[in-house]
Short mmCIF file of C-alpha atoms in Angstrom, two decimals:
data_model
loop_
_atom_site.label_atom_id
_atom_site.label_comp_id
_atom_site.label_asym_id
_atom_site.label_seq_id
_atom_site.Cartn_x
_atom_site.Cartn_y
_atom_site.Cartn_z
CA MET A 1 -3.56 18.58 3.48
CA SER A 2 -5.26 15.68 5.23
CA SER A 3 -3.92 13.29 2.61
CA ALA A 4 -0.44 14.76 3.00
CA PHE A 5 -0.57 14.03 6.74
CA ILE A 6 -1.54 10.43 5.97
CA ILE A 7 1.19 10.09 3.33
CA PHE A 8 3.74 11.30 5.86
CA THR A 9 2.96 8.23 8.00
CA MET A 10 4.29 6.09 5.13
CA GLN A 11 7.78 6.94 6.39
CA SER A 12 7.06 4.92 9.52
CA GLY A 13 5.58 2.17 7.36
CA PHE A 14 8.67 1.92 5.18
CA GLY A 15 10.85 2.06 8.29
CA LEU A 16 8.99 -0.76 10.03
CA LEU A 17 8.83 -2.91 6.90
CA GLU A 18 12.52 -2.48 6.13
CA SER A 19 13.65 -2.99 9.72
CA GLY A 20 11.60 -6.19 9.84
CA MET A 21 13.17 -7.47 6.63
CA VAL A 22 16.82 -6.87 7.63
CA SER A 23 18.81 -8.61 10.36
CA ARG A 24 18.29 -7.55 13.96
CA LYS A 25 21.75 -5.99 14.21
CA ASN A 26 20.76 -3.38 11.61
CA GLU A 27 17.15 -2.56 12.48
CA VAL A 28 17.87 0.69 14.34
CA ASN A 29 20.12 1.87 11.53
CA ILE A 30 17.46 1.40 8.87
CA MET A 31 14.93 3.33 10.97
CA VAL A 32 17.41 6.18 11.42
CA LYS A 33 17.94 6.30 7.65
CA ASN A 34 14.21 6.80 7.18
CA VAL A 35 14.47 9.76 9.56
CA VAL A 36 17.41 11.02 7.48
CA ASP A 37 15.24 10.93 4.36
CA VAL A 38 12.80 13.35 5.95
CA ILE A 39 15.24 15.81 7.52
CA PHE A 40 18.01 15.91 4.90
CA GLY A 41 15.83 15.13 1.89
CA GLY A 42 13.20 17.54 3.18
CA LEU A 43 15.74 20.35 3.50
CA SER A 44 16.91 19.80 -0.07
CA PHE A 45 13.36 19.71 -1.40
CA TRP A 46 12.62 23.01 0.35
CA ALA A 47 15.86 24.61 -0.90
CA PHE A 48 15.81 23.53 -4.55
CA GLY A 49 13.72 20.40 -5.19
CA TYR A 50 10.35 22.13 -5.27
CA ALA A 51 11.80 24.88 -7.45
CA PHE A 52 13.09 22.44 -10.08
CA ALA A 53 9.86 20.43 -10.00
CA PHE A 54 7.19 23.12 -9.77
CA GLY A 55 8.89 26.51 -10.09
CA ASP A 56 6.61 28.88 -11.98
CA SER A 57 8.80 31.80 -13.02
CA PRO A 58 8.91 32.85 -16.71
CA SER A 59 12.25 31.04 -16.99
CA SER A 60 10.62 27.65 -16.39
CA ASN A 61 10.67 25.31 -19.36
CA ALA A 62 9.66 21.82 -20.44
CA PHE A 63 12.73 20.25 -18.78
CA CYS A 64 12.69 21.91 -15.36
CA GLY A 65 10.98 24.53 -13.28
CA ILE A 66 12.69 27.72 -12.15
CA GLY A 67 11.61 29.81 -9.18
CA ARG A 68 10.38 29.17 -5.64
CA PHE A 69 13.88 28.33 -4.38
CA PHE A 70 13.87 28.18 -0.56
CA THR A 71 10.11 27.89 -0.82
CA ASP A 72 8.11 30.75 0.63
CA ALA A 73 4.91 32.56 -0.26
CA THR A 74 3.15 35.84 0.37
CA GLN A 75 -0.18 35.99 2.15
CA PRO A 76 -2.55 35.87 -0.85
CA GLU A 77 -1.01 32.63 -2.17
CA MET A 78 0.12 30.95 1.05
CA GLY A 79 -2.61 28.32 1.07
CA THR A 80 -2.00 27.17 -2.49
CA ILE A 81 1.80 27.15 -2.39
CA PHE A 82 2.30 25.68 1.08
CA SER A 83 -0.31 22.93 0.70
CA LYS A 84 1.19 21.87 -2.63
CA PHE A 85 4.72 22.02 -1.21
CA PHE A 86 3.84 19.86 1.78
CA PHE A 87 1.96 17.34 -0.36
CA GLN A 88 4.81 17.05 -2.87
CA LEU A 89 7.40 16.88 -0.07
CA SER A 90 5.69 13.70 1.12
CA PHE A 91 6.07 12.23 -2.38
CA ALA A 92 9.71 13.27 -2.69
CA THR A 93 10.77 11.75 0.63
CA THR A 94 8.92 8.55 -0.26
CA ALA A 95 10.94 8.23 -3.48
CA VAL A 96 14.19 8.63 -1.53
CA THR A 97 13.07 6.22 1.20
CA ILE A 98 12.70 3.42 -1.36
CA VAL A 99 16.47 3.58 -1.86
CA SER A 100 17.26 3.07 1.83
CA GLY A 101 15.97 -0.51 1.75
CA ALA A 102 18.22 -1.42 -1.17
CA MET A 103 21.27 0.05 0.58
CA ALA A 104 20.52 -1.56 3.94
CA GLU A 105 23.05 -3.29 6.23
CA ARG A 106 26.22 -2.12 4.50
CA THR A 107 26.08 1.66 3.91
CA LYS A 108 27.83 4.33 5.97
CA LEU A 109 25.38 6.64 7.68
CA GLU A 110 27.37 9.76 6.72
CA SER A 111 27.37 8.72 3.06
CA TYR A 112 23.66 8.03 3.17
CA CYS A 113 22.98 11.48 4.64
CA LEU A 114 24.79 13.05 1.70
CA PHE A 115 22.96 10.87 -0.81
CA SER A 116 19.59 11.62 0.79
CA SER A 117 20.31 15.33 0.35
CA LEU A 118 21.42 15.01 -3.27
CA GLY A 119 19.00 12.25 -4.25
CA ILE A 120 16.20 14.79 -4.50
CA LEU A 121 17.83 15.79 -7.81
CA VAL A 122 16.95 12.36 -9.20
CA TYR A 123 13.29 12.87 -8.33
CA CYS A 124 12.48 16.53 -8.96
CA PHE A 125 13.12 16.66 -12.72
CA PRO A 126 10.88 13.67 -13.62
CA ALA A 127 8.24 15.20 -11.33
CA HIS A 128 8.36 18.34 -13.48
CA TRP A 129 8.22 16.39 -16.74
CA VAL A 130 5.07 14.50 -15.76
CA TRP A 131 3.20 16.73 -13.30
CA ALA A 132 4.01 20.34 -14.19
CA GLU A 133 1.69 21.93 -16.72
CA ASN A 134 4.57 22.70 -19.08
CA GLY A 135 6.50 19.46 -18.49
CA TRP A 136 7.45 17.83 -21.77
CA LEU A 137 5.79 14.50 -20.97
CA ALA A 138 2.70 16.21 -19.55
CA THR A 139 2.22 18.21 -22.75
CA LEU A 140 2.37 14.97 -24.74
CA GLY A 141 -0.42 13.55 -22.58
CA ALA A 142 1.42 11.27 -20.13
CA VAL A 143 -0.69 10.12 -17.18
CA ASP A 144 0.72 9.14 -13.79
CA ILE A 145 -1.86 10.14 -11.23
CA ALA A 146 -0.06 9.28 -7.98
CA GLY A 147 3.47 8.43 -9.02
CA CYS A 148 3.89 4.79 -10.00
CA GLY A 149 6.56 6.10 -12.37
CA VAL A 150 7.73 9.38 -10.86
CA VAL A 151 7.98 7.94 -7.34
CA HIS A 152 8.29 4.17 -7.59
CA VAL A 153 10.12 3.55 -10.86
CA VAL A 154 12.52 6.41 -10.17
CA GLY A 155 13.08 5.30 -6.56
CA GLY A 156 13.35 1.63 -7.51
CA VAL A 157 15.84 2.16 -10.34
CA THR A 158 17.93 4.39 -8.07
CA GLY A 159 17.90 1.65 -5.44
CA LEU A 160 18.92 -0.94 -8.03
CA VAL A 161 21.88 1.17 -9.13
CA ALA A 162 22.87 1.68 -5.49
CA THR A 163 22.80 -2.00 -4.57
CA ILE A 164 24.82 -2.95 -7.67
CA ILE A 165 27.49 -0.37 -6.81
CA LEU A 166 27.56 -1.46 -3.16
CA LYS A 167 27.77 -5.17 -4.05
CA PRO A 168 26.14 -7.94 -1.96
CA ARG A 169 26.28 -8.23 1.81
CA ILE A 170 28.82 -10.61 3.31
CA GLY A 171 27.49 -14.16 3.08
CA ARG A 172 24.48 -13.25 0.96
CA PHE A 173 25.17 -15.63 -1.92
CA ASN A 174 27.92 -17.91 -0.61
CA CYS A 175 26.16 -19.47 2.38
CA SER A 176 23.98 -22.58 2.37
CA LYS A 177 21.15 -20.78 4.20
CA PRO A 178 19.66 -17.45 3.12
CA LEU A 179 19.93 -14.50 5.49
CA SER A 180 16.86 -14.54 7.71
CA MET A 181 14.33 -11.77 8.35
CA GLY A 182 14.89 -9.90 11.58
CA SER A 183 11.21 -9.59 12.55
CA PRO A 184 8.36 -10.77 10.29
CA VAL A 185 5.86 -9.23 12.72
CA THR A 186 7.46 -5.80 12.35
CA ALA A 187 7.49 -6.18 8.56
CA ILE A 188 3.77 -6.98 8.49
CA LEU A 189 3.01 -4.07 10.82
CA GLY A 190 4.93 -1.82 8.41
CA LEU A 191 2.87 -3.21 5.54
CA PHE A 192 -0.36 -2.25 7.31
CA VAL A 193 0.92 1.29 7.91
CA LEU A 194 1.88 1.54 4.22
CA TRP A 195 -1.52 0.19 3.21
CA TRP A 196 -3.14 2.99 5.21
CA GLY A 197 -0.75 5.57 3.80
CA TRP A 198 -1.36 4.42 0.23
CA LEU A 199 -5.03 5.38 0.50
CA GLY A 200 -3.95 8.95 1.24
CA PHE A 201 -1.29 8.67 -1.45
CA ASN A 202 -3.79 7.77 -4.18
CA CYS A 203 -6.92 9.55 -2.99
CA GLY A 204 -5.01 12.75 -2.28
CA SER A 205 -3.68 12.79 -5.82
CA THR A 206 -7.11 13.83 -7.04
CA PHE A 207 -6.12 17.11 -5.31
CA GLY A 208 -9.24 17.58 -3.22
CA ILE A 209 -12.86 16.60 -2.77
CA THR A 210 -14.38 19.86 -4.03
CA GLY A 211 -16.55 19.90 -7.11
CA GLU A 212 -16.63 16.43 -8.61
CA LYS A 213 -13.25 15.39 -7.21
CA TRP A 214 -14.82 13.45 -4.32
CA GLN A 215 -16.15 10.92 -6.84
CA LEU A 216 -12.66 10.33 -8.21
CA ALA A 217 -11.22 10.11 -4.69
CA ALA A 218 -13.82 7.48 -3.78
CA ARG A 219 -13.02 5.46 -6.88
CA ALA A 220 -9.29 5.78 -6.17
CA ALA A 221 -9.83 4.34 -2.68
CA VAL A 222 -11.78 1.34 -3.96
CA ASN A 223 -9.30 0.70 -6.77
CA THR A 224 -6.32 0.96 -4.41
CA LEU A 225 -7.79 -1.67 -2.12
CA SER A 226 -8.88 -3.84 -5.07
CA ALA A 227 -5.39 -3.89 -6.57
CA SER A 228 -3.80 -4.80 -3.24
CA ILE A 229 -6.28 -7.66 -2.92
CA GLY A 230 -5.30 -8.98 -6.35
CA GLY A 231 -1.57 -8.75 -5.66
CA GLY A 232 -1.97 -10.23 -2.18
CA ILE A 233 -4.05 -13.21 -3.30
CA PHE A 234 -1.52 -14.12 -5.98
CA ALA A 235 1.45 -13.79 -3.60
CA PHE A 236 -0.29 -15.83 -0.91
CA SER A 237 -1.23 -18.57 -3.39
CA TYR A 238 2.22 -18.60 -5.00
CA SER A 239 3.98 -18.89 -1.66
CA TYR A 240 1.53 -21.57 -0.46
CA ALA A 241 2.20 -23.69 -3.56
CA ARG A 242 5.97 -23.10 -3.70
CA TYR A 243 6.68 -23.89 -0.05
CA ASN A 244 4.43 -26.93 0.34
CA ARG A 245 1.47 -25.27 2.05
CA LYS A 246 3.63 -22.82 3.97
CA VAL A 247 3.22 -19.07 3.51
CA ASP A 248 6.37 -16.96 3.24
CA VAL A 249 5.72 -13.58 4.85
CA SER A 250 8.18 -11.77 2.61
CA TYR A 251 6.38 -12.88 -0.57
CA VAL A 252 3.00 -11.76 0.77
CA VAL A 253 4.46 -8.35 1.64
CA VAL A 254 6.09 -7.98 -1.77
CA GLY A 255 2.97 -9.13 -3.63
CA ILE A 256 0.69 -6.65 -1.88
CA LEU A 257 3.20 -3.86 -2.47
CA GLY A 258 3.33 -4.83 -6.14
CA GLY A 259 -0.45 -4.53 -6.38
CA LEU A 260 -0.44 -1.15 -4.67
CA VAL A 261 2.35 0.23 -6.85
CA SER A 262 0.81 -0.96 -10.10
CA VAL A 263 -2.53 0.81 -9.58
CA THR A 264 -0.95 4.08 -8.39
CA GLY A 265 -0.77 5.59 -11.87
CA ILE A 266 -4.38 4.91 -12.83
CA CYS A 267 -6.20 4.77 -9.47
CA PRO A 268 -9.16 7.12 -10.24
CA LEU A 269 -9.46 6.20 -13.93
CA ALA A 270 -10.10 2.43 -13.93
CA ARG A 271 -12.91 0.16 -12.81
CA PRO A 272 -12.60 -2.10 -9.74
CA TRP A 273 -12.36 -5.35 -11.70
CA GLU A 274 -9.67 -3.80 -13.87
CA SER A 275 -7.80 -2.75 -10.74
CA ILE A 276 -7.91 -6.31 -9.41
CA LEU A 277 -6.43 -7.50 -12.71
CA ILE A 278 -3.80 -4.74 -12.70
CA GLY A 279 -2.90 -5.53 -9.09
CA THR A 280 -2.70 -9.27 -9.74
CA ILE A 281 -0.27 -8.74 -12.61
CA GLY A 282 1.66 -6.37 -10.36
CA GLY A 283 1.88 -9.13 -7.76
CA VAL A 284 3.09 -11.61 -10.38
CA LEU A 285 5.80 -9.23 -11.56
CA SER A 286 6.96 -8.39 -8.04
CA CYS A 287 7.20 -12.04 -6.91
CA PHE A 288 8.89 -13.40 -10.03
CA GLY A 289 10.96 -10.25 -10.38
CA ARG A 290 12.26 -10.81 -6.87
CA ASN A 291 13.30 -14.33 -7.86
CA LEU A 292 15.05 -12.99 -10.97
CA ILE A 293 16.98 -10.40 -8.95
CA GLN A 294 18.16 -13.15 -6.60
CA LYS A 295 19.25 -15.36 -9.52
CA LEU A 296 21.25 -12.46 -10.93
CA LYS A 297 22.94 -12.23 -7.49
CA ILE A 298 21.84 -8.66 -6.97
CA ASP A 299 21.45 -8.15 -3.24
CA ASP A 300 18.13 -6.50 -2.39
CA PRO A 301 17.87 -6.78 1.42
CA THR A 302 14.16 -5.99 1.62
CA GLY A 303 13.17 -7.80 -1.58
CA CYS A 304 11.02 -4.86 -2.69
CA LEU A 305 12.91 -3.50 -5.72
CA ALA A 306 10.94 -5.62 -8.17
CA ALA A 307 7.69 -4.31 -6.66
CA HIS A 308 8.76 -0.73 -7.26
CA ILE A 309 10.45 -1.16 -10.65
CA LEU A 310 8.54 -3.88 -12.51
CA SER A 311 5.14 -3.19 -10.96
CA GLY A 312 5.74 0.52 -11.48
CA ILE A 313 6.54 -0.02 -15.16
CA TRP A 314 3.45 -2.17 -15.53
CA GLY A 315 1.42 0.53 -13.77
CA LEU A 316 2.50 3.12 -16.34
CA VAL A 317 1.81 0.74 -19.23
CA SER A 318 -1.59 -0.28 -17.84
CA VAL A 319 -2.67 3.37 -18.12
CA GLY A 320 -2.32 3.01 -21.88
CA PHE A 321 -4.69 0.03 -21.86
CA PHE A 322 -7.38 0.73 -19.26
CA THR A 323 -7.76 4.52 -18.96
CA GLU A 324 -11.12 5.98 -19.86
CA VAL A 325 -11.60 9.67 -20.56
CA ASP A 326 -12.12 11.62 -17.35
CA ASN A 327 -14.99 14.03 -17.88
CA LEU A 328 -14.98 15.22 -14.26
CA GLU A 329 -11.54 16.76 -13.73
CA HIS A 330 -9.85 15.92 -17.07
CA PHE A 331 -6.89 13.95 -15.70
CA SER A 332 -6.93 12.18 -19.06
CA THR A 333 -8.51 13.29 -22.31
CA ILE A 334 -7.49 10.16 -24.25
CA ASN A 335 -8.89 6.63 -23.98
CA GLY A 336 -6.65 3.63 -23.50
CA VAL A 337 -6.35 0.95 -26.18
CA LEU A 338 -8.95 -1.31 -24.53
CA LYS A 339 -11.39 1.62 -24.26
CA GLY A 340 -11.33 2.50 -27.95
CA GLY A 341 -8.17 4.60 -28.01
CA ASN A 342 -5.85 4.70 -31.00
CA GLY A 343 -2.67 3.74 -29.14
CA TRP A 344 -1.30 7.27 -28.68
CA LEU A 345 -1.61 7.14 -24.90
CA LEU A 346 0.06 3.73 -24.77
CA GLY A 347 2.95 5.06 -26.84
CA ILE A 348 3.37 8.08 -24.56
CA GLN A 349 3.32 5.83 -21.50
CA LEU A 350 6.08 3.65 -22.98
CA LEU A 351 8.11 6.78 -23.75
CA THR A 352 7.61 7.85 -20.12
CA VAL A 353 8.95 4.50 -18.91
CA VAL A 354 12.09 4.84 -21.02
CA ALA A 355 12.67 8.46 -20.00
CA LEU A 356 12.27 7.82 -16.27
CA ILE A 357 14.50 4.73 -16.25
CA ALA A 358 17.24 6.39 -18.31
CA TRP A 359 17.25 9.55 -16.19
CA SER A 360 17.16 7.89 -12.78
CA ALA A 361 19.78 5.29 -13.71
CA ALA A 362 22.20 7.83 -15.18
CA VAL A 363 21.89 10.55 -12.53
CA SER A 364 21.91 8.17 -9.55
CA PHE A 365 24.96 6.36 -10.95
CA ILE A 366 26.87 9.65 -11.28
CA LEU A 367 25.90 10.82 -7.78
CA LEU A 368 26.71 7.49 -6.13
CA MET A 369 30.04 7.10 -7.90
CA ILE A 370 31.08 10.61 -6.87
CA LEU A 371 30.14 9.88 -3.25
CA ASN A 372 31.91 6.53 -3.38
CA LYS A 373 35.12 8.20 -4.57
CA LEU A 374 34.97 11.11 -2.13
CA VAL A 375 33.75 9.55 1.13
CA GLY A 376 33.10 5.87 0.38
CA LEU A 377 29.68 4.25 0.52
CA ARG A 378 30.28 0.94 2.25
CA VAL A 379 31.24 0.12 5.83
CA THR A 380 34.27 -2.11 6.44
CA GLU A 381 33.94 -5.90 6.60
CA GLU A 382 34.47 -5.83 10.37
CA GLU A 383 31.81 -3.16 10.82
CA GLU A 384 29.37 -5.08 8.64
CA ASN A 385 29.86 -8.21 10.73
CA LEU A 386 29.30 -6.25 13.94
CA GLY A 387 26.21 -4.59 12.49
CA CYS A 388 25.45 -0.96 11.76
CA ASP A 389 23.48 -0.62 15.00
CA ALA A 390 26.63 -1.24 17.04
CA VAL A 391 28.96 0.74 14.76
CA GLU A 392 26.76 3.76 14.02
CA HIS A 393 24.51 3.92 17.11
CA GLU A 394 26.39 2.14 19.93
CA MET A 395 23.67 -0.49 20.28
CA ASP A 396 25.19 -3.61 21.88
CA TYR A 397 22.71 -6.46 21.57
CA ARG A 398 25.12 -8.87 23.21
CA LYS A 399 24.61 -7.02 26.49
CA THR A 400 20.87 -7.17 25.97
CA GLU A 401 20.96 -10.92 25.39
CA ASN A 402 23.24 -11.45 28.40
CA THR A 403 20.85 -9.42 30.55
CA LYS A 404 17.92 -11.55 29.39
CA GLN A 405 19.83 -14.73 30.16
CA MET A 406 20.80 -13.47 33.63
CA LYS A 407 17.19 -12.53 34.39
CA ALA A 408 16.06 -15.98 33.29
CA ILE A 409 18.66 -17.67 35.51
CA ILE A 410 17.75 -15.48 38.50
CA GLY A 411 14.06 -16.20 37.97
CA LEU A 412 14.70 -19.94 37.77
CA ASN A 413 16.76 -19.86 40.97
CA MET A 414 14.02 -17.95 42.80
CA PHE A 415 11.46 -20.49 41.63
CA LEU A 416 13.59 -23.46 42.75
CA ASN A 417 14.33 -21.86 46.11
CA SER A 418 10.63 -21.31 46.72
CA LYS A 419 10.02 -25.02 46.21
CA ILE A 420 12.76 -26.15 48.62
#
């Protein structure tokens, strides 16, 4: 439960990071959409998401769970059911929140509310496949401890589909200067909140500290930090070299996120030096993947899709290389290739990558196209130029700027009068 509380703070981290990455005229809107993910996505997860992911009735099968719709529990099982529900709710809303950054600055709020409600369908079935005892990937031996595939690959691919359907923002690829960040300070603050939340994300996925689990939780904490160090050092160095001894904040943010995502699937099962290597490769993939997405003229406002997709894929694959048999809680009973394994685990991890990408791409495309036909996804050109804060929330920054200017003029006049 303590880890679930920490994970819940990641919503504020994503909100701050995304609002710092987008233009100032859309920062309130992106924060509101993170609230939407919790209230609308949370309602859907309570009504049917948890049932499809972890329902335990006799009708449950390898593809989906059945039972526990409108989640409730009787007194003898309240602790088990409610703690698991709350913990998994934090994961589900995180997966949906990833999409909000990709759809930023040009999506109708009403449409996003509908997608946030329905987007839980994209997440809950892969969660069952990998994390439920009778899930078809789980029975094959797939390992994804804290969701580098179930959360980040699924969320990232869904975001990629969304941004392709929405098309680029006005002026994104036909202006001489790139669109600037609204507030680098806010983005970095969001990164620190996410960093904190990730420790709960990964340590909590050992599902407790009883028995021998505390040892795995401790290792997960060290490995999480180690991977972020590797990704951050690469991103810092890459930016420093590319921009002639200048450090681009957005690359540092993306590189650290890439390191964190990549170790999420293996956090309690690798050694610290391996985690640094995994995180460094995650940082490489997120930075160069971001460049590739830009060259393909796919508009990713926050620049984080590569960190979730490519680093998430690498995280799943790295399990097949570096995992060592867990004799404490039996998260994995098969060694990775570099630990003497025969390649079975690596093959299952690759199958998991394909299954998660195919599912999330297909289902999110269908949902988004239906919403686009019924209610429309994108704001008008005039509304986009005004900014979603003004259109959706009646925030008029022009008045704010005029007020600041008037205060400055009044202050200057008072100063001059005092000197006369």
